[in-house]
């Protein structure tokens, strides 16, 4: 299952729930799959002092991010017997309530799918050179920090 | 003098801008700490910021070799997802 | 967040991926959500000796299953600060490749959503009086056993 | 004689059928073990099967009271999901 070329994971703007439904549907042909584990990150309208987050604008060092993601994929496929693993991350503006990260792990049994999905999410947050800029009304902003 | 192409990311773009900057490095072997001092000299607001340096898309620490035309990236803590 | 009346979790036949996409979309209004964790069980076309599983037919002691699910929900909402939790389980025939279980946990932060989702899946498998009958070609069948 | 309504689930329906059965229990206080013996007498194929007994939608163990018209459910290990 090792792949040679880094796959793209980036899309412009939010990730569509309809697209996620379609991705799930496409896995119905793979009748060796018994379990899917999905994680989705959604932009929160957090209140910061007087202001509320309207959107997050994501930028990345794309080349390094895809190389890091490739390494993570390879390590995950060595560690867990997955059937497949799909990752999508937004770039650009994602409004509050919209989805910015989609991790989709599938396996014969649930434990592998669940553990792999969680590990991928943690590693994406820690290891991918991606930055979020929280945008408030009136062109105010602050740079997002990831909690542990 | 090595003329490198400097880019910064995330919050550091508030200090240096988000474009590609020319930056001169006086020697071809330099440590990450020495490069940081040079960067702070040119961009004093970098003082006290946490960031890592990548040379040609690989993180560097300790001493490394640098050549004209190389890419140097300044990357603060990540906040994807 | 404690609820007084057991909610229904059962649907006849497979769970539609389109419906899952719609469920995800409905959560975009809840702008306090930062993380969704989803688990889906899919019927596998397992080979058993010479035969291949074509479908699983699910039956349940519905009243006891809904009461058990209600207890699990209450315990999960006490243990994890979730925004919402939705569970759907199939009854009747679900063909290989189709989805038979859908668990959808949402929270402000990812850890709670992920841990709650996994715990709900484990408890559903252990505590809900539901039985799966694996159906082969030619009207052959065997009763499904859950592995640990 | 307590006349209860007996239902079985999962693999046990291969032994008893999936419908509602009439079943007579000779005493109003009975233990789960005694009830199992009676059930095996009537349905010998239950011998050696793993299952739990629910009375009126609640699992019972040890001794319990039973009345005419009560529901008794025989439930083998679950396999949902």
CSV table of C-alpha atoms in Angstrom, one decimal:
chain,number,residue,atom,x,y,z
A,1,UNK,CA,0.0,0.0,0.0
A,2,UNK,CA,3.0,2.4,0.0
A,3,UNK,CA,2.7,5.1,-2.5
A,4,UNK,CA,5.5,6.8,-4.3
A,5,UNK,CA,4.1,10.3,-5.1
A,6,UNK,CA,2.7,12.7,-2.6
A,7,UNK,CA,-1.1,13.1,-3.2
A,8,UNK,CA,-2.7,16.5,-3.1
A,9,UNK,CA,-4.8,17.0,0.0
A,10,UNK,CA,-5.7,20.7,-0.5
A,11,UNK,CA,-8.9,22.2,-1.7
A,12,UNK,CA,-9.8,25.9,-2.1
A,13,UNK,CA,-12.4,26.9,0.5
A,14,UNK,CA,-14.7,24.7,2.6
A,15,UNK,CA,-15.1,21.0,2.2
A,16,UNK,CA,-18.7,20.2,1.0
A,17,UNK,CA,-20.8,17.8,3.1
A,18,UNK,CA,-22.4,16.6,-0.2
A,19,UNK,CA,-18.9,15.7,-1.4
A,20,UNK,CA,-18.3,13.8,1.9
A,21,UNK,CA,-21.6,11.8,1.4
A,22,UNK,CA,-20.4,11.0,-2.2
A,23,UNK,CA,-17.0,9.8,-0.9
A,24,UNK,CA,-18.7,7.5,1.6
A,25,UNK,CA,-21.0,6.2,-1.2
A,26,UNK,CA,-17.9,5.4,-3.4
A,27,UNK,CA,-16.7,3.0,-0.7
A,28,UNK,CA,-19.7,0.7,-1.0
A,29,UNK,CA,-18.0,-1.1,-3.9
A,30,UNK,CA,-15.2,-2.1,-1.5
A,31,UNK,CA,-17.0,-5.0,0.2
A,32,UNK,CA,-14.0,-6.0,2.3
A,33,UNK,CA,-14.4,-2.8,4.4
A,34,UNK,CA,-16.2,-3.4,7.7
A,35,UNK,CA,-15.6,0.0,9.4
A,36,UNK,CA,-15.1,3.6,8.5
A,37,UNK,CA,-13.8,6.2,10.9
A,38,UNK,CA,-14.2,9.9,9.9
A,39,UNK,CA,-12.9,13.0,11.5
A,40,UNK,CA,-14.1,16.5,10.4
A,41,UNK,CA,-12.8,19.8,11.7
A,42,UNK,CA,-15.4,22.6,11.6
A,43,UNK,CA,-14.6,26.3,12.0
A,44,UNK,CA,-16.0,27.7,15.3
A,45,UNK,CA,-17.5,31.1,15.7
A,46,UNK,CA,-15.4,31.6,18.9
A,47,UNK,CA,-15.8,34.8,20.9
A,48,UNK,CA,-12.5,36.6,21.6
A,49,UNK,CA,-13.1,39.5,23.9
A,50,UNK,CA,-15.8,41.5,22.1
A,51,UNK,CA,-15.4,40.0,18.7
A,52,UNK,CA,-16.5,36.7,17.1
A,53,UNK,CA,-14.6,34.6,14.6
A,54,UNK,CA,-16.3,34.9,11.2
A,55,UNK,CA,-13.9,32.6,9.3
A,56,UNK,CA,-10.5,31.1,9.2
A,57,UNK,CA,-8.1,31.8,6.3
A,58,UNK,CA,-5.7,28.9,5.8
A,59,UNK,CA,-2.3,29.1,4.2
A,60,UNK,CA,0.3,26.4,4.0
A,61,UNK,CA,3.8,25.6,2.9
A,62,UNK,CA,2.2,23.3,0.3
A,63,UNK,CA,5.3,21.4,-0.8
A,64,UNK,CA,6.4,20.7,2.7
A,65,UNK,CA,2.9,19.9,3.9
A,66,UNK,CA,2.4,17.3,1.1
A,67,UNK,CA,5.7,15.8,1.8
A,68,UNK,CA,4.9,15.6,5.5
A,69,UNK,CA,1.5,14.1,4.8
A,70,UNK,CA,3.1,11.5,2.5
A,71,UNK,CA,5.4,10.4,5.3
A,72,UNK,CA,2.4,10.2,7.7
A,73,UNK,CA,0.4,8.1,5.2
A,74,UNK,CA,3.3,5.7,4.7
A,75,UNK,CA,3.8,5.3,8.5
A,76,UNK,CA,0.1,4.8,9.1
A,77,UNK,CA,-0.2,2.1,6.4
A,78,UNK,CA,2.8,0.3,7.9
A,79,UNK,CA,1.3,0.5,11.4
A,80,UNK,CA,-2.4,-0.2,10.6
A,81,UNK,CA,-4.0,-2.7,8.1
A,82,UNK,CA,-6.1,-0.1,6.4
A,83,UNK,CA,-8.2,-0.5,3.3
A,84,UNK,CA,-7.9,3.2,2.4
A,85,UNK,CA,-7.2,6.6,3.9
A,86,UNK,CA,-8.3,9.9,2.4
A,87,UNK,CA,-7.4,13.4,3.7
A,88,UNK,CA,-8.7,16.8,2.6
A,89,UNK,CA,-7.7,20.1,4.1
A,90,UNK,CA,-8.9,23.5,3.1
A,91,UNK,CA,-6.8,26.5,2.0
A,92,UNK,CA,-8.2,30.0,1.8
A,93,UNK,CA,-11.3,31.2,3.6
A,94,UNK,CA,-13.5,28.8,5.5
A,95,UNK,CA,-16.5,30.4,7.2
A,96,UNK,CA,-17.7,29.5,10.7
A,97,UNK,CA,-19.8,26.4,10.5
A,98,UNK,CA,-18.0,25.1,7.4
A,99,UNK,CA,-15.7,22.1,7.3
A,100,UNK,CA,-11.9,22.6,6.9
A,101,UNK,CA,-10.5,19.1,7.6
A,102,UNK,CA,-11.8,15.7,6.5
A,103,UNK,CA,-9.9,12.5,7.5
A,104,UNK,CA,-11.5,9.2,6.3
A,105,UNK,CA,-10.0,5.9,7.3
A,106,UNK,CA,-11.4,2.5,6.4
A,107,UNK,CA,-10.5,-1.0,7.4
A,108,UNK,CA,-11.8,-4.5,7.8
A,109,UNK,CA,-12.3,-4.1,11.5
A,110,UNK,CA,-13.2,-1.0,13.6
A,111,UNK,CA,-10.2,-0.8,15.9
A,112,UNK,CA,-7.7,-0.2,13.1
A,113,UNK,CA,-10.0,2.4,11.4
A,114,UNK,CA,-10.6,4.3,14.6
A,115,UNK,CA,-7.0,4.3,15.9
A,116,UNK,CA,-5.6,5.2,12.5
A,117,UNK,CA,-8.0,8.1,12.0
A,118,UNK,CA,-7.2,9.6,15.4
A,119,UNK,CA,-3.5,9.3,14.9
A,120,UNK,CA,-3.7,10.9,11.4
A,121,UNK,CA,-5.6,13.8,12.9
A,122,UNK,CA,-3.1,14.3,15.7
A,123,UNK,CA,-0.2,14.2,13.3
A,124,UNK,CA,-1.8,16.6,10.8
A,125,UNK,CA,-2.3,19.1,13.5
A,126,UNK,CA,1.3,18.8,14.8
A,127,UNK,CA,3.3,18.1,11.6
A,128,UNK,CA,1.7,19.9,8.7
A,129,UNK,CA,3.0,23.4,8.0
A,130,UNK,CA,-0.5,25.0,7.8
A,131,UNK,CA,-1.5,28.2,9.5
A,132,UNK,CA,-5.0,29.5,10.3
A,133,UNK,CA,-5.8,33.2,10.5
A,134,UNK,CA,-9.0,33.9,12.5
A,135,UNK,CA,-10.9,36.7,10.8
A,136,UNK,CA,-13.3,38.9,12.8
A,137,UNK,CA,-15.6,41.6,11.5
A,138,UNK,CA,-14.0,44.9,10.4
A,139,UNK,CA,-10.9,43.2,9.0
A,140,UNK,CA,-9.6,42.4,12.4
A,141,UNK,CA,-7.8,39.1,12.8
A,142,UNK,CA,-5.6,37.0,15.0
A,143,UNK,CA,-3.4,34.0,14.2
A,144,UNK,CA,-4.9,30.7,15.4
A,145,UNK,CA,-2.9,28.6,17.9
A,146,UNK,CA,-3.5,24.8,18.2
A,147,UNK,CA,-4.2,23.4,21.6
A,148,UNK,CA,-2.5,20.2,22.5
B,1,UNK,CA,27.7,36.6,0.2
B,2,UNK,CA,25.0,34.1,-0.3
B,3,UNK,CA,21.8,35.7,-1.7
B,4,UNK,CA,18.9,33.5,-0.6
B,5,UNK,CA,15.2,33.8,-1.1
B,6,UNK,CA,13.4,34.2,2.2
B,7,UNK,CA,9.7,33.5,2.8
B,8,UNK,CA,7.8,33.6,6.0
B,9,UNK,CA,4.5,32.0,7.0
B,10,UNK,CA,1.7,32.4,9.4
B,11,UNK,CA,2.0,35.2,12.0
B,12,UNK,CA,5.5,36.0,10.8
B,13,UNK,CA,4.1,37.5,7.6
B,14,UNK,CA,2.8,40.3,9.8
B,15,UNK,CA,6.5,41.1,10.4
B,16,UNK,CA,8.2,40.4,7.1
B,17,UNK,CA,5.2,40.4,4.6
B,18,UNK,CA,4.1,37.3,2.8
B,19,UNK,CA,6.2,37.8,-0.4
B,20,UNK,CA,9.6,36.5,-1.3
B,21,UNK,CA,12.4,38.5,0.2
B,22,UNK,CA,16.0,38.8,-0.8
B,23,UNK,CA,18.3,38.1,2.1
B,24,UNK,CA,22.1,38.0,2.2
B,25,UNK,CA,24.0,35.5,4.3
B,26,UNK,CA,27.7,36.4,4.8
B,27,UNK,CA,29.0,32.8,5.0
B,28,UNK,CA,28.2,29.5,3.2
B,29,UNK,CA,28.2,27.5,6.5
B,30,UNK,CA,26.0,28.9,9.1
B,31,UNK,CA,24.1,27.7,12.2
B,32,UNK,CA,20.4,28.1,12.7
B,33,UNK,CA,21.2,30.3,15.8
B,34,UNK,CA,23.5,32.6,13.7
B,35,UNK,CA,20.9,32.9,11.0
B,36,UNK,CA,18.2,33.8,13.5
B,37,UNK,CA,20.5,36.6,14.8
B,38,UNK,CA,20.9,38.0,11.3
B,39,UNK,CA,17.2,37.8,10.7
B,40,UNK,CA,16.4,39.6,14.0
B,41,UNK,CA,18.9,42.3,13.0
B,42,UNK,CA,17.0,42.9,9.8
B,43,UNK,CA,13.5,42.3,11.3
B,44,UNK,CA,13.7,43.3,15.0
B,45,UNK,CA,10.1,42.2,15.6
B,46,UNK,CA,11.2,38.6,15.1
B,47,UNK,CA,12.9,38.8,18.5
B,48,UNK,CA,11.2,36.5,21.0
B,49,UNK,CA,9.1,34.8,18.3
B,50,UNK,CA,9.1,31.0,18.1
B,51,UNK,CA,9.8,29.7,14.6
B,52,UNK,CA,11.7,27.0,12.8
B,53,UNK,CA,13.9,27.4,9.7
B,54,UNK,CA,13.6,25.3,6.6
B,55,UNK,CA,16.3,25.3,3.9
B,56,UNK,CA,15.1,24.1,0.5
B,57,UNK,CA,12.0,22.6,2.0
B,58,UNK,CA,13.8,20.7,4.9
B,59,UNK,CA,14.0,21.8,8.5
B,60,UNK,CA,17.5,22.6,9.6
B,61,UNK,CA,19.0,22.8,13.0
B,62,UNK,CA,22.6,23.2,14.1
B,63,UNK,CA,25.0,24.1,11.3
B,64,UNK,CA,24.2,23.8,7.6
B,65,UNK,CA,25.5,24.8,4.3
B,66,UNK,CA,23.7,27.4,2.3
B,67,UNK,CA,24.2,28.6,-1.3
B,68,UNK,CA,22.9,31.5,-3.4
B,69,UNK,CA,19.4,31.0,-4.7
B,70,UNK,CA,18.5,28.6,-1.8
B,71,UNK,CA,15.0,28.9,-0.3
B,72,UNK,CA,14.9,29.8,3.4
B,73,UNK,CA,11.4,29.5,5.1
B,74,UNK,CA,10.6,30.9,8.5
B,75,UNK,CA,7.8,28.9,10.0
B,76,UNK,CA,6.0,29.6,13.3
B,77,UNK,CA,4.1,26.8,15.2
B,78,UNK,CA,1.5,25.2,12.9
B,79,UNK,CA,-2.2,25.6,13.4
B,80,UNK,CA,-3.9,23.6,10.7
B,81,UNK,CA,-7.0,21.6,11.0
C,1,UNK,CA,-28.4,17.5,27.8
C,2,UNK,CA,-30.1,14.6,29.6
C,3,UNK,CA,-33.1,13.4,27.7
C,4,UNK,CA,-36.1,11.8,29.2
C,5,UNK,CA,-37.6,9.7,26.4
C,6,UNK,CA,-35.6,7.1,24.5
C,7,UNK,CA,-35.1,8.2,20.9
C,8,UNK,CA,-35.5,5.8,18.1
C,9,UNK,CA,-32.3,4.7,16.5
C,10,UNK,CA,-33.6,2.1,14.0
C,11,UNK,CA,-34.2,2.4,10.3
C,12,UNK,CA,-35.4,-0.3,7.9
C,13,UNK,CA,-32.6,-1.5,5.6
C,14,UNK,CA,-29.3,0.3,4.9
C,15,UNK,CA,-28.3,3.8,6.0
C,16,UNK,CA,-27.9,6.1,3.0
C,17,UNK,CA,-24.6,7.9,2.4
C,18,UNK,CA,-26.6,10.8,1.0
C,19,UNK,CA,-28.6,11.0,4.2
C,20,UNK,CA,-25.2,11.0,6.1
C,21,UNK,CA,-24.0,13.9,4.0
C,22,UNK,CA,-27.3,15.8,4.8
C,23,UNK,CA,-26.9,15.1,8.5
C,24,UNK,CA,-23.4,16.6,8.3
C,25,UNK,CA,-24.7,19.6,6.4
C,26,UNK,CA,-27.3,20.2,9.1
C,27,UNK,CA,-24.6,20.7,11.7
C,28,UNK,CA,-23.2,23.8,9.9
C,29,UNK,CA,-25.7,26.0,11.7
C,30,UNK,CA,-24.1,24.9,15.0
C,31,UNK,CA,-21.1,27.3,14.9
C,32,UNK,CA,-19.9,26.2,18.4
C,33,UNK,CA,-18.9,22.8,17.0
C,34,UNK,CA,-15.2,22.4,16.2
C,35,UNK,CA,-15.0,18.7,15.7
C,36,UNK,CA,-17.1,15.8,14.4
C,37,UNK,CA,-16.2,12.2,14.8
C,38,UNK,CA,-18.1,9.6,12.8
C,39,UNK,CA,-18.1,5.8,12.9
C,40,UNK,CA,-19.8,3.7,10.2
C,41,UNK,CA,-20.2,0.0,10.1
C,42,UNK,CA,-20.4,-1.5,6.7
C,43,UNK,CA,-21.4,-5.1,5.8
C,44,UNK,CA,-18.5,-7.1,4.6
C,45,UNK,CA,-18.7,-9.8,1.9
C,46,UNK,CA,-16.7,-12.2,4.1
C,47,UNK,CA,-15.8,-15.6,2.7
C,48,UNK,CA,-16.9,-18.5,5.0
C,49,UNK,CA,-15.5,-21.7,3.7
C,50,UNK,CA,-16.9,-21.9,0.1
C,51,UNK,CA,-19.6,-19.2,0.6
C,52,UNK,CA,-19.6,-15.4,0.6
C,53,UNK,CA,-21.8,-13.2,2.8
C,54,UNK,CA,-24.3,-11.5,0.6
C,55,UNK,CA,-26.1,-9.5,3.3
C,56,UNK,CA,-26.8,-9.3,7.0
C,57,UNK,CA,-30.3,-9.4,8.3
C,58,UNK,CA,-30.6,-7.5,11.6
C,59,UNK,CA,-33.2,-8.1,14.3
C,60,UNK,CA,-33.4,-6.5,17.7
C,61,UNK,CA,-35.3,-6.5,21.0
C,62,UNK,CA,-36.3,-3.0,20.1
C,63,UNK,CA,-37.7,-1.9,23.4
C,64,UNK,CA,-34.7,-3.1,25.4
C,65,UNK,CA,-32.3,-1.8,22.7
C,66,UNK,CA,-33.8,1.7,22.9
C,67,UNK,CA,-33.7,1.6,26.7
C,68,UNK,CA,-30.1,0.5,26.7
C,69,UNK,CA,-29.2,3.2,24.1
C,70,UNK,CA,-30.9,5.8,26.3
C,71,UNK,CA,-28.7,4.8,29.2
C,72,UNK,CA,-25.6,4.9,27.1
C,73,UNK,CA,-26.5,8.4,25.8
C,74,UNK,CA,-27.1,9.7,29.3
C,75,UNK,CA,-23.8,8.3,30.6
C,76,UNK,CA,-21.9,9.7,27.5
C,77,UNK,CA,-23.3,13.2,28.0
C,78,UNK,CA,-22.3,13.1,31.6
C,79,UNK,CA,-18.8,12.0,30.8
C,80,UNK,CA,-18.1,14.1,27.7
C,81,UNK,CA,-19.0,17.7,26.9
C,82,UNK,CA,-20.7,16.9,23.6
C,83,UNK,CA,-22.7,19.3,21.4
C,84,UNK,CA,-24.7,16.4,19.9
C,85,UNK,CA,-24.7,12.7,19.4
C,86,UNK,CA,-26.7,10.9,16.7
C,87,UNK,CA,-27.0,7.1,16.3
C,88,UNK,CA,-28.7,5.1,13.6
C,89,UNK,CA,-28.7,1.3,13.3
C,90,UNK,CA,-30.3,-0.8,10.6
C,91,UNK,CA,-32.9,-3.5,11.0
C,92,UNK,CA,-33.8,-6.0,8.3
C,93,UNK,CA,-31.6,-6.8,5.3
C,94,UNK,CA,-28.4,-4.8,4.6
C,95,UNK,CA,-26.4,-6.0,1.6
C,96,UNK,CA,-22.6,-6.3,1.5
C,97,UNK,CA,-21.1,-2.8,1.0
C,98,UNK,CA,-24.0,-1.0,2.6
C,99,UNK,CA,-23.9,0.8,5.9
C,100,UNK,CA,-25.6,-0.7,8.9
C,101,UNK,CA,-24.4,1.6,11.8
C,102,UNK,CA,-23.8,5.3,11.9
C,103,UNK,CA,-22.5,7.1,15.1
C,104,UNK,CA,-22.0,10.8,14.9
C,105,UNK,CA,-20.5,12.7,17.8
C,106,UNK,CA,-19.8,16.5,17.8
C,107,UNK,CA,-18.1,18.7,20.3
C,108,UNK,CA,-16.2,21.9,20.7
C,109,UNK,CA,-12.9,20.1,20.7
C,110,UNK,CA,-11.7,17.0,18.9
C,111,UNK,CA,-10.7,14.8,21.9
C,112,UNK,CA,-14.2,14.7,23.3
C,113,UNK,CA,-15.8,14.0,20.0
C,114,UNK,CA,-13.3,11.2,19.1
C,115,UNK,CA,-13.4,9.5,22.6
C,116,UNK,CA,-17.2,9.7,22.9
C,117,UNK,CA,-17.7,8.3,19.4
C,118,UNK,CA,-15.4,5.3,20.1
C,119,UNK,CA,-17.0,4.6,23.5
C,120,UNK,CA,-20.5,4.7,22.0
C,121,UNK,CA,-19.5,2.2,19.3
C,122,UNK,CA,-18.0,-0.2,21.8
C,123,UNK,CA,-21.1,0.1,24.1
C,124,UNK,CA,-23.5,-0.4,21.2
C,125,UNK,CA,-21.7,-3.6,20.1
C,126,UNK,CA,-21.7,-4.9,23.7
C,127,UNK,CA,-24.9,-3.7,25.2
C,128,UNK,CA,-27.6,-3.4,22.5
C,129,UNK,CA,-29.8,-6.6,22.0
C,130,UNK,CA,-29.3,-6.7,18.3
C,131,UNK,CA,-28.5,-9.8,16.2
C,132,UNK,CA,-27.1,-10.2,12.8
C,133,UNK,CA,-27.8,-13.1,10.5
C,134,UNK,CA,-25.2,-13.5,7.8
C,135,UNK,CA,-27.0,-14.6,4.6
C,136,UNK,CA,-25.2,-16.5,1.9
C,137,UNK,CA,-26.4,-17.5,-1.6
C,138,UNK,CA,-29.0,-20.3,-1.7
C,139,UNK,CA,-30.8,-19.3,1.5
C,140,UNK,CA,-27.8,-20.5,3.6
C,141,UNK,CA,-27.1,-18.5,6.7
C,142,UNK,CA,-25.1,-18.3,9.9
C,143,UNK,CA,-25.6,-16.1,13.0
C,144,UNK,CA,-22.9,-13.4,13.3
C,145,UNK,CA,-20.7,-13.2,16.3
C,146,UNK,CA,-19.1,-9.9,17.4
C,147,UNK,CA,-15.3,-10.0,18.0
C,148,UNK,CA,-14.1,-8.2,21.1
D,1,UNK,CA,-48.9,-22.5,37.1
D,2,UNK,CA,-47.8,-19.2,35.7
D,3,UNK,CA,-48.4,-19.0,32.0
D,4,UNK,CA,-45.8,-16.7,30.5
D,5,UNK,CA,-45.2,-15.5,27.0
D,6,UNK,CA,-41.8,-16.6,25.8
D,7,UNK,CA,-39.8,-15.1,22.9
D,8,UNK,CA,-36.4,-15.9,21.7
D,9,UNK,CA,-33.9,-13.9,19.6
D,10,UNK,CA,-30.9,-14.4,17.3
D,11,UNK,CA,-29.6,-17.9,16.9
D,12,UNK,CA,-32.1,-19.2,19.5
D,13,UNK,CA,-35.0,-18.7,17.0
D,14,UNK,CA,-33.5,-21.6,15.1
D,15,UNK,CA,-34.4,-23.7,18.1
D,16,UNK,CA,-37.7,-22.3,19.3
D,17,UNK,CA,-39.0,-20.3,16.3
D,18,UNK,CA,-39.3,-16.6,16.3
D,19,UNK,CA,-42.9,-16.3,17.4
D,20,UNK,CA,-44.4,-15.8,20.8
D,21,UNK,CA,-44.7,-19.2,22.7
D,22,UNK,CA,-46.8,-20.1,25.6
D,23,UNK,CA,-44.7,-21.5,28.5
D,24,UNK,CA,-45.8,-22.8,31.9
D,25,UNK,CA,-43.8,-22.1,35.0
D,26,UNK,CA,-44.8,-24.2,38.0
D,27,UNK,CA,-43.9,-21.7,40.7
D,28,UNK,CA,-44.1,-17.9,41.1
D,29,UNK,CA,-40.6,-17.5,42.5
D,30,UNK,CA,-37.9,-19.2,40.4
D,31,UNK,CA,-34.2,-18.8,39.8
D,32,UNK,CA,-32.7,-18.2,36.4
D,33,UNK,CA,-30.9,-21.6,36.7
D,34,UNK,CA,-34.2,-23.4,37.4
D,35,UNK,CA,-35.9,-21.6,34.5
D,36,UNK,CA,-33.1,-22.7,32.2
D,37,UNK,CA,-33.5,-26.3,33.2
D,38,UNK,CA,-37.3,-26.1,32.4
D,39,UNK,CA,-36.5,-24.5,29.1
D,40,UNK,CA,-33.9,-27.2,28.2
D,41,UNK,CA,-36.5,-29.9,29.1
D,42,UNK,CA,-38.9,-28.4,26.6
D,43,UNK,CA,-36.3,-27.4,24.0
D,44,UNK,CA,-33.4,-29.8,24.4
D,45,UNK,CA,-31.3,-28.0,21.7
D,46,UNK,CA,-30.9,-25.1,24.2
D,47,UNK,CA,-28.5,-27.3,26.2
D,48,UNK,CA,-25.1,-25.8,26.0
D,49,UNK,CA,-26.2,-22.5,24.4
D,50,UNK,CA,-25.1,-19.2,26.0
D,51,UNK,CA,-28.1,-16.9,26.6
D,52,UNK,CA,-29.5,-14.5,29.1
D,53,UNK,CA,-33.1,-14.2,30.3
D,54,UNK,CA,-35.1,-11.0,30.5
D,55,UNK,CA,-38.3,-10.8,32.4
D,56,UNK,CA,-40.6,-7.9,31.3
D,57,UNK,CA,-37.7,-6.3,29.4
D,58,UNK,CA,-35.2,-6.5,32.3
D,59,UNK,CA,-32.4,-8.9,32.6
D,60,UNK,CA,-32.8,-11.3,35.6
D,61,UNK,CA,-30.3,-13.3,37.5
D,62,UNK,CA,-30.6,-15.3,40.7
D,63,UNK,CA,-34.2,-15.6,42.0
D,64,UNK,CA,-37.1,-13.6,40.7
D,65,UNK,CA,-40.8,-13.4,40.9
D,66,UNK,CA,-42.9,-14.3,37.8
D,67,UNK,CA,-46.6,-13.9,37.1
D,68,UNK,CA,-49.0,-15.1,34.4
D,69,UNK,CA,-48.8,-13.0,31.3
D,70,UNK,CA,-45.2,-11.9,32.0
D,71,UNK,CA,-42.8,-11.6,29.0
D,72,UNK,CA,-39.8,-13.9,29.1
D,73,UNK,CA,-37.1,-13.2,26.5
D,74,UNK,CA,-34.2,-15.5,25.7
D,75,UNK,CA,-31.3,-13.6,24.4
D,76,UNK,CA,-28.0,-15.0,23.0
D,77,UNK,CA,-24.8,-12.9,22.8
D,78,UNK,CA,-25.5,-9.7,20.8
D,79,UNK,CA,-24.0,-9.0,17.4
D,80,UNK,CA,-25.2,-5.6,16.3
D,81,UNK,CA,-23.2,-3.0,14.5
